[in-house]
Short mmCIF file of C-alpha atoms in Angstrom, two decimals:
data_model
loop_
_atom_site.label_atom_id
_atom_site.label_comp_id
_atom_site.label_asym_id
_atom_site.label_seq_id
_atom_site.Cartn_x
_atom_site.Cartn_y
_atom_site.Cartn_z
CA MET F 177 161.58 75.59 114.83
CA THR F 178 162.59 74.39 111.37
CA GLU F 179 164.81 76.71 109.37
CA LEU F 180 164.94 76.53 105.58
CA PRO F 181 167.88 77.76 103.52
CA THR F 182 167.62 81.30 102.18
CA ARG F 183 169.07 83.06 99.16
CA PRO F 184 169.77 86.74 98.54
CA LEU F 185 167.35 88.69 96.38
CA GLY F 186 169.66 90.29 93.86
CA SER F 187 171.68 93.14 95.32
CA THR F 188 169.05 93.99 97.95
CA SER F 189 169.43 93.09 101.62
CA LEU F 190 166.45 90.73 101.43
CA ARG F 191 166.82 86.96 101.64
CA LEU F 192 164.06 84.58 100.52
CA THR F 193 163.53 81.04 101.69
CA GLU F 194 164.28 78.69 98.81
CA ILE F 195 160.65 77.60 98.95
CA GLY F 196 157.97 80.28 99.01
CA PHE F 197 154.23 80.10 99.70
CA GLY F 198 152.11 81.00 96.68
CA ALA F 199 148.75 82.19 98.00
CA ALA F 200 146.58 82.15 94.87
CA SER F 201 144.64 79.16 96.20
CA LEU F 202 143.76 81.12 99.32
CA GLY F 203 141.66 83.22 96.94
CA ASN F 204 139.59 80.15 96.01
CA LEU F 205 141.40 79.44 92.77
CA TYR F 206 139.20 77.01 90.81
CA ARG F 207 137.32 75.88 93.92
CA ALA F 208 136.38 77.06 97.38
CA THR F 209 138.81 76.87 100.27
CA THR F 210 137.62 77.49 103.82
CA ASP F 211 139.06 80.11 106.13
CA GLU F 212 140.16 77.29 108.41
CA GLU F 213 142.03 75.49 105.60
CA ALA F 214 143.73 78.72 104.55
CA SER F 215 144.83 79.51 108.10
CA ALA F 216 146.08 75.97 108.67
CA ALA F 217 148.10 76.05 105.43
CA VAL F 218 149.90 79.25 106.44
CA GLU F 219 150.51 77.91 109.95
CA ARG F 220 151.99 74.68 108.58
CA ALA F 221 154.16 76.67 106.17
CA TRP F 222 155.46 78.75 109.05
CA ASP F 223 156.20 75.68 111.14
CA ALA F 224 158.05 74.18 108.15
CA GLY F 225 160.31 77.23 107.98
CA ILE F 226 158.80 79.07 105.01
CA ARG F 227 159.23 82.83 105.39
CA TYR F 228 158.35 84.14 101.94
CA PHE F 229 154.67 84.59 101.06
CA ASP F 230 153.31 85.89 97.74
CA THR F 231 149.83 87.14 96.96
CA ALA F 232 147.96 89.62 94.71
CA PRO F 233 144.66 91.54 94.53
CA HIS F 234 143.77 89.44 91.48
CA TYR F 235 143.63 86.27 93.58
CA GLY F 236 140.01 85.94 94.61
CA LEU F 237 139.27 89.66 94.25
CA GLY F 238 141.28 90.42 97.36
CA LEU F 239 140.34 87.30 99.33
CA SER F 240 143.85 85.86 99.19
CA GLU F 241 145.35 89.04 100.64
CA GLN F 242 142.73 89.17 103.38
CA ARG F 243 143.27 85.57 104.43
CA LEU F 244 147.05 85.81 104.25
CA GLY F 245 147.02 89.00 106.30
CA ARG F 246 144.88 87.41 109.01
CA ALA F 247 147.02 84.27 109.14
CA LEU F 248 150.35 86.11 109.29
CA ALA F 249 149.19 88.61 111.91
CA ARG F 250 150.12 86.15 114.68
CA TYR F 251 153.81 86.19 113.73
CA PRO F 252 156.53 88.83 114.23
CA ARG F 253 156.41 91.09 111.18
CA HIS F 254 160.19 91.35 110.83
CA GLU F 255 160.56 87.58 110.50
CA TYR F 256 158.83 87.12 107.12
CA ILE F 257 158.70 88.65 103.65
CA VAL F 258 155.51 89.43 101.73
CA SER F 259 155.15 90.28 98.07
CA THR F 260 152.03 91.51 96.36
CA LYS F 261 151.25 92.98 92.98
CA VAL F 262 149.87 96.07 91.27
CA GLY F 263 148.17 96.67 87.95
CA ARG F 264 144.66 95.40 88.62
CA LEU F 265 142.57 97.75 90.74
CA LEU F 266 139.52 96.27 92.46
CA GLU F 267 136.35 98.31 92.03
CA ALA F 268 132.64 97.75 92.58
CA ASN F 269 131.21 95.72 89.70
CA PRO F 270 128.29 97.59 88.09
CA ARG F 271 127.06 94.23 86.79
CA PRO F 272 127.72 91.77 89.64
CA THR F 273 127.89 88.08 88.77
CA PRO F 274 127.16 85.12 91.07
CA VAL F 275 130.73 83.89 90.63
CA ASP F 276 133.92 85.61 89.48
CA THR F 277 134.57 85.11 85.77
CA GLU F 278 138.37 84.72 86.03
CA GLY F 279 138.73 81.36 87.71
CA PHE F 280 138.15 82.14 91.39
CA ASP F 281 135.21 80.73 93.32
CA VAL F 282 134.12 84.02 94.86
CA PRO F 283 131.15 86.33 94.24
CA GLY F 284 131.68 88.67 91.31
CA ASP F 285 130.71 91.80 93.22
CA LEU F 286 134.04 93.43 92.38
CA ARG F 287 135.81 93.82 89.06
CA ARG F 288 139.44 94.17 88.04
CA VAL F 289 140.45 97.36 86.24
CA TRP F 290 143.84 97.52 84.52
CA ASP F 291 145.85 100.48 85.77
CA PHE F 292 149.64 100.80 85.76
CA SER F 293 149.64 104.57 86.14
CA ARG F 294 151.26 106.42 89.04
CA ASP F 295 147.94 106.87 90.84
CA GLY F 296 146.84 103.34 90.03
CA VAL F 297 150.01 101.80 91.41
CA ARG F 298 149.81 103.78 94.65
CA ARG F 299 146.11 103.16 95.13
CA SER F 300 146.53 99.45 94.49
CA LEU F 301 149.35 99.16 97.02
CA ASP F 302 147.42 101.14 99.65
CA ASP F 303 144.41 98.85 99.23
CA SER F 304 146.63 95.77 99.47
CA LEU F 305 148.23 96.99 102.70
CA THR F 306 144.76 97.36 104.20
CA ARG F 307 143.74 93.85 103.19
CA LEU F 308 147.05 92.43 104.40
CA ARG F 309 146.81 94.22 107.76
CA THR F 310 150.33 95.57 107.50
CA ASP F 311 152.00 98.92 106.98
CA HIS F 312 154.47 97.62 104.41
CA VAL F 313 155.37 94.83 102.04
CA GLU F 314 158.91 94.03 101.04
CA ILE F 315 158.39 93.27 97.33
CA VAL F 316 155.92 94.63 94.77
CA TYR F 317 155.51 93.22 91.27
CA ALA F 318 153.74 94.75 88.28
CA HIS F 319 151.26 91.96 87.56
CA ASP F 320 150.92 90.65 84.00
CA PRO F 321 151.57 94.03 82.32
CA ASP F 322 152.05 92.22 79.00
CA GLN F 323 148.38 91.24 79.09
CA PHE F 324 147.39 94.91 79.17
CA ARG F 325 149.61 96.62 76.60
CA ALA F 326 153.20 97.01 75.50
CA GLY F 327 155.12 99.40 77.70
CA ALA F 328 152.90 98.96 80.76
CA ALA F 329 155.66 97.16 82.65
CA ARG F 330 158.09 100.03 82.21
CA GLU F 331 155.41 102.56 83.18
CA ALA F 332 154.66 100.71 86.42
CA VAL F 333 158.30 100.10 87.25
CA VAL F 334 159.08 103.84 87.06
CA GLU F 335 156.55 104.48 89.81
CA LEU F 336 157.61 101.46 91.83
CA ALA F 337 161.18 102.74 91.70
CA GLU F 338 159.99 105.97 93.29
CA LEU F 339 158.29 104.01 96.07
CA ARG F 340 161.51 102.04 96.55
CA SER F 341 163.56 105.23 96.79
CA GLN F 342 161.16 106.49 99.46
CA GLY F 343 161.61 103.30 101.46
CA VAL F 344 157.96 102.25 101.01
CA VAL F 345 159.08 98.95 99.44
CA ARG F 346 162.49 97.30 99.34
CA ALA F 347 162.41 95.48 96.00
CA ILE F 348 160.45 95.87 92.78
CA GLY F 349 159.82 93.69 89.79
CA VAL F 350 157.43 92.18 87.28
CA GLY F 351 155.29 89.07 87.67
CA THR F 352 154.48 87.47 84.32
CA ASN F 353 154.33 84.32 82.24
CA SER F 354 155.85 86.16 79.27
CA VAL F 355 159.55 86.73 78.68
CA ASP F 356 159.02 89.52 76.14
CA GLU F 357 159.92 92.68 78.09
CA LEU F 358 162.04 91.27 80.89
CA THR F 359 165.35 91.22 79.03
CA ASP F 360 165.37 94.98 78.52
CA LEU F 361 164.11 95.71 82.04
CA PHE F 362 167.00 93.76 83.52
CA ARG F 363 169.59 95.17 81.14
CA ASP F 364 168.41 98.70 81.88
CA GLY F 365 168.76 98.02 85.60
CA LEU F 366 165.11 98.82 86.30
CA ILE F 367 164.01 95.81 88.37
CA ASP F 368 165.38 93.77 91.24
CA VAL F 369 163.44 90.62 90.50
CA ALA F 370 161.06 88.92 88.09
CA MET F 371 158.46 86.38 89.13
CA LEU F 372 158.49 84.13 86.07
CA ALA F 373 155.55 81.75 85.72
CA GLY F 374 155.94 78.53 83.75
CA ARG F 375 158.74 79.70 81.46
CA TYR F 376 161.60 78.20 83.42
CA THR F 377 160.75 74.67 84.42
CA LEU F 378 162.04 71.14 84.04
CA LEU F 379 159.75 70.86 81.01
CA GLU F 380 160.75 74.06 79.25
CA GLN F 381 163.57 76.52 79.68
CA GLY F 382 162.39 79.29 77.40
CA GLY F 383 163.45 81.98 79.84
CA LEU F 384 166.98 80.68 80.40
CA HIS F 385 168.91 82.91 78.01
CA SER F 386 166.38 85.74 77.64
CA VAL F 387 165.57 86.25 81.33
CA LEU F 388 167.79 84.33 83.76
CA GLN F 389 171.09 85.26 82.16
CA PRO F 390 170.24 89.00 81.92
CA ALA F 391 169.05 88.87 85.55
CA LEU F 392 172.35 87.34 86.62
CA GLU F 393 174.33 89.95 84.71
CA ALA F 394 172.26 92.72 86.34
CA HIS F 395 172.80 91.29 89.84
CA ALA F 396 169.05 90.73 90.04
CA SER F 397 167.00 87.62 90.78
CA ILE F 398 164.22 85.33 89.59
CA VAL F 399 161.42 83.84 91.64
CA ALA F 400 160.33 80.75 89.72
CA VAL F 401 156.63 79.91 89.86
CA GLY F 402 154.41 77.51 87.95
CA VAL F 403 157.18 74.91 88.19
CA PHE F 404 154.65 72.10 87.69
CA ASN F 405 153.40 73.74 84.46
CA THR F 406 149.81 73.82 85.78
CA GLY F 407 149.90 70.18 86.83
CA LEU F 408 151.73 68.32 84.09
CA LEU F 409 154.78 67.82 86.33
CA SER F 410 152.91 67.51 89.63
CA THR F 411 152.58 63.70 89.67
CA ALA F 412 155.11 60.89 89.35
CA TRP F 413 153.48 59.77 86.09
CA PRO F 414 151.79 62.48 83.98
CA ALA F 415 148.21 61.64 83.07
CA SER F 416 147.03 61.86 79.48
CA ASN F 417 144.48 64.50 80.52
CA ALA F 418 146.96 66.58 82.54
CA LYS F 419 146.83 70.36 82.33
CA TYR F 420 149.51 72.58 80.85
CA ASP F 421 149.26 76.39 80.99
CA TYR F 422 145.69 76.06 82.30
CA SER F 423 144.53 73.98 79.31
CA GLN F 424 144.64 70.37 78.16
CA ALA F 425 148.27 69.38 77.66
CA PRO F 426 149.05 68.49 74.04
CA PRO F 427 150.19 64.88 73.45
CA ASP F 428 153.77 65.84 72.59
CA LEU F 429 154.23 67.61 75.93
CA VAL F 430 152.67 64.70 77.82
CA ALA F 431 155.14 62.40 76.06
CA ARG F 432 158.05 64.68 76.96
CA ALA F 433 156.92 64.84 80.61
CA ARG F 434 156.76 61.04 80.68
CA GLN F 435 160.31 60.85 79.34
CA LEU F 436 161.35 63.06 82.24
CA ALA F 437 159.41 60.89 84.68
CA ILE F 438 161.10 57.69 83.48
CA ILE F 439 164.57 59.16 83.90
CA CYS F 440 163.69 60.56 87.33
CA GLU F 441 162.50 57.13 88.46
CA ARG F 442 165.69 55.57 87.15
CA HIS F 443 167.63 57.87 89.48
CA GLY F 444 165.47 57.11 92.50
CA THR F 445 163.51 60.34 92.53
CA THR F 446 160.16 61.60 91.25
CA LEU F 447 159.08 64.08 88.63
CA PRO F 448 157.62 66.57 91.18
CA GLN F 449 160.79 66.43 93.29
CA ALA F 450 162.93 67.17 90.27
CA ALA F 451 160.54 69.92 89.13
CA ILE F 452 161.05 71.77 92.43
CA ALA F 453 164.80 71.17 92.55
CA PHE F 454 165.56 72.10 88.95
CA PRO F 455 165.11 75.92 89.02
CA LEU F 456 167.19 76.15 92.21
CA LEU F 457 170.21 74.85 90.27
CA HIS F 458 170.57 78.23 88.58
CA ALA F 459 172.39 81.05 90.32
CA ALA F 460 169.78 83.64 89.30
CA VAL F 461 166.92 81.87 91.09
CA ALA F 462 166.29 83.13 94.62
CA SER F 463 163.18 81.08 95.40
CA VAL F 464 160.62 78.67 94.02
CA ALA F 465 157.13 79.77 95.10
CA ILE F 466 154.58 76.97 95.03
CA GLY F 467 150.82 77.30 95.27
CA MET F 468 149.57 75.67 98.47
CA ARG F 469 145.95 75.37 99.50
CA THR F 470 146.01 73.12 102.56
CA ALA F 471 148.34 72.06 105.34
CA GLU F 472 148.67 68.68 103.63
CA GLN F 473 149.84 70.32 100.40
CA VAL F 474 152.40 72.31 102.35
CA GLU F 475 153.74 69.14 103.97
CA SER F 476 153.91 67.35 100.62
CA ASN F 477 155.74 70.15 98.82
CA VAL F 478 158.21 70.79 101.63
CA ALA F 479 158.95 67.05 101.82
CA ARG F 480 159.57 66.98 98.06
CA TYR F 481 161.89 69.96 98.36
CA LYS F 482 163.87 68.41 101.22
CA ARG F 483 164.48 65.08 99.48
CA SER F 484 167.80 65.29 97.69
CA VAL F 485 167.87 64.84 93.94
CA PRO F 486 171.03 63.08 92.69
CA ASP F 487 173.41 65.20 90.63
CA ASP F 488 173.73 62.50 87.98
CA LEU F 489 170.03 63.01 87.13
CA TRP F 490 170.87 66.38 85.60
CA ALA F 491 173.71 64.92 83.58
CA ASP F 492 171.39 62.23 82.26
CA LEU F 493 168.73 64.81 81.32
CA ILE F 494 171.36 66.89 79.51
CA ASP F 495 172.59 63.84 77.61
CA SER F 496 168.97 63.05 76.69
CA HIS F 497 168.55 66.62 75.36
CA LEU F 498 165.73 67.27 77.83
CA ILE F 499 167.36 70.20 79.62
CA ASP F 500 169.78 72.88 78.47
CA PRO F 501 173.33 72.38 79.85
CA ALA F 502 173.43 76.08 80.75
CA ALA F 503 170.55 75.50 83.17
CA VAL F 504 172.82 73.70 85.61
CA LEU F 505 174.55 76.83 86.82
CA ILE F 506 174.91 75.87 90.45
CA ARG F 507 175.48 78.68 92.94
#
């Protein structure tokens, strides 16, 4: 059985594989995925040595959690780590739609209701445990609290801390694509981890000083997600119509991504390989979780991760002013 390297999650006793399985696609993100494809993807991830799996109620109105729970049920529970999220309760939709309106190819018979209150957090977690077919998850994130209202993250974290103190969960954090509230949460010692989407990548390091450094100082961790910036960094040569943050990438970002690609090629590597390797250079990053829909995608991403990226690439990118020198804080 393949074993992948692991890293500690802050000051907790948890260790995450350097590559994690992002299960949003198991919820039919953008297009339908079959049960068989979902099961095969998780099986291939397991065989490749991945032991960290992330999901959320938001992903396919619970479908991702259901599929992940079924697929993981065949493995010893103590051998893997699961994270899910709270903040969006799933309730019956009084006005059902043929298809979900938030990007998942599932019937819109349920709706998401923002709720970061004490009762909402507990109810959300209980529902997730049922869908996941488990009596516990190791990590719980408050999901996109910045999209609801200011202060929602802190409200949710207070309740999550209570669940952590009771031993219901082992680590708590915030999952977001915004850096706005994370600095204070880390500096106040309120969270163990942040799942940061798209704000710490080879293309942009906006979270470096405002999130990663405070996390390091707080003996906490970052799980980096969205490392391909919604597709712009996912191919060896970025297409002119590539996506960035779920929309058409502006020409200046396409040009910057192509600069990165040229330098990567000069060093005998590819843009996607470098995009996966880059966040792992920083001591605050515990794992890079990548969305994987099929067994073939799992194989491709694990192969990219395993191929070594030459150290002189980073020096070249620093000299070209394409990455911040402080990003190369190797453990």
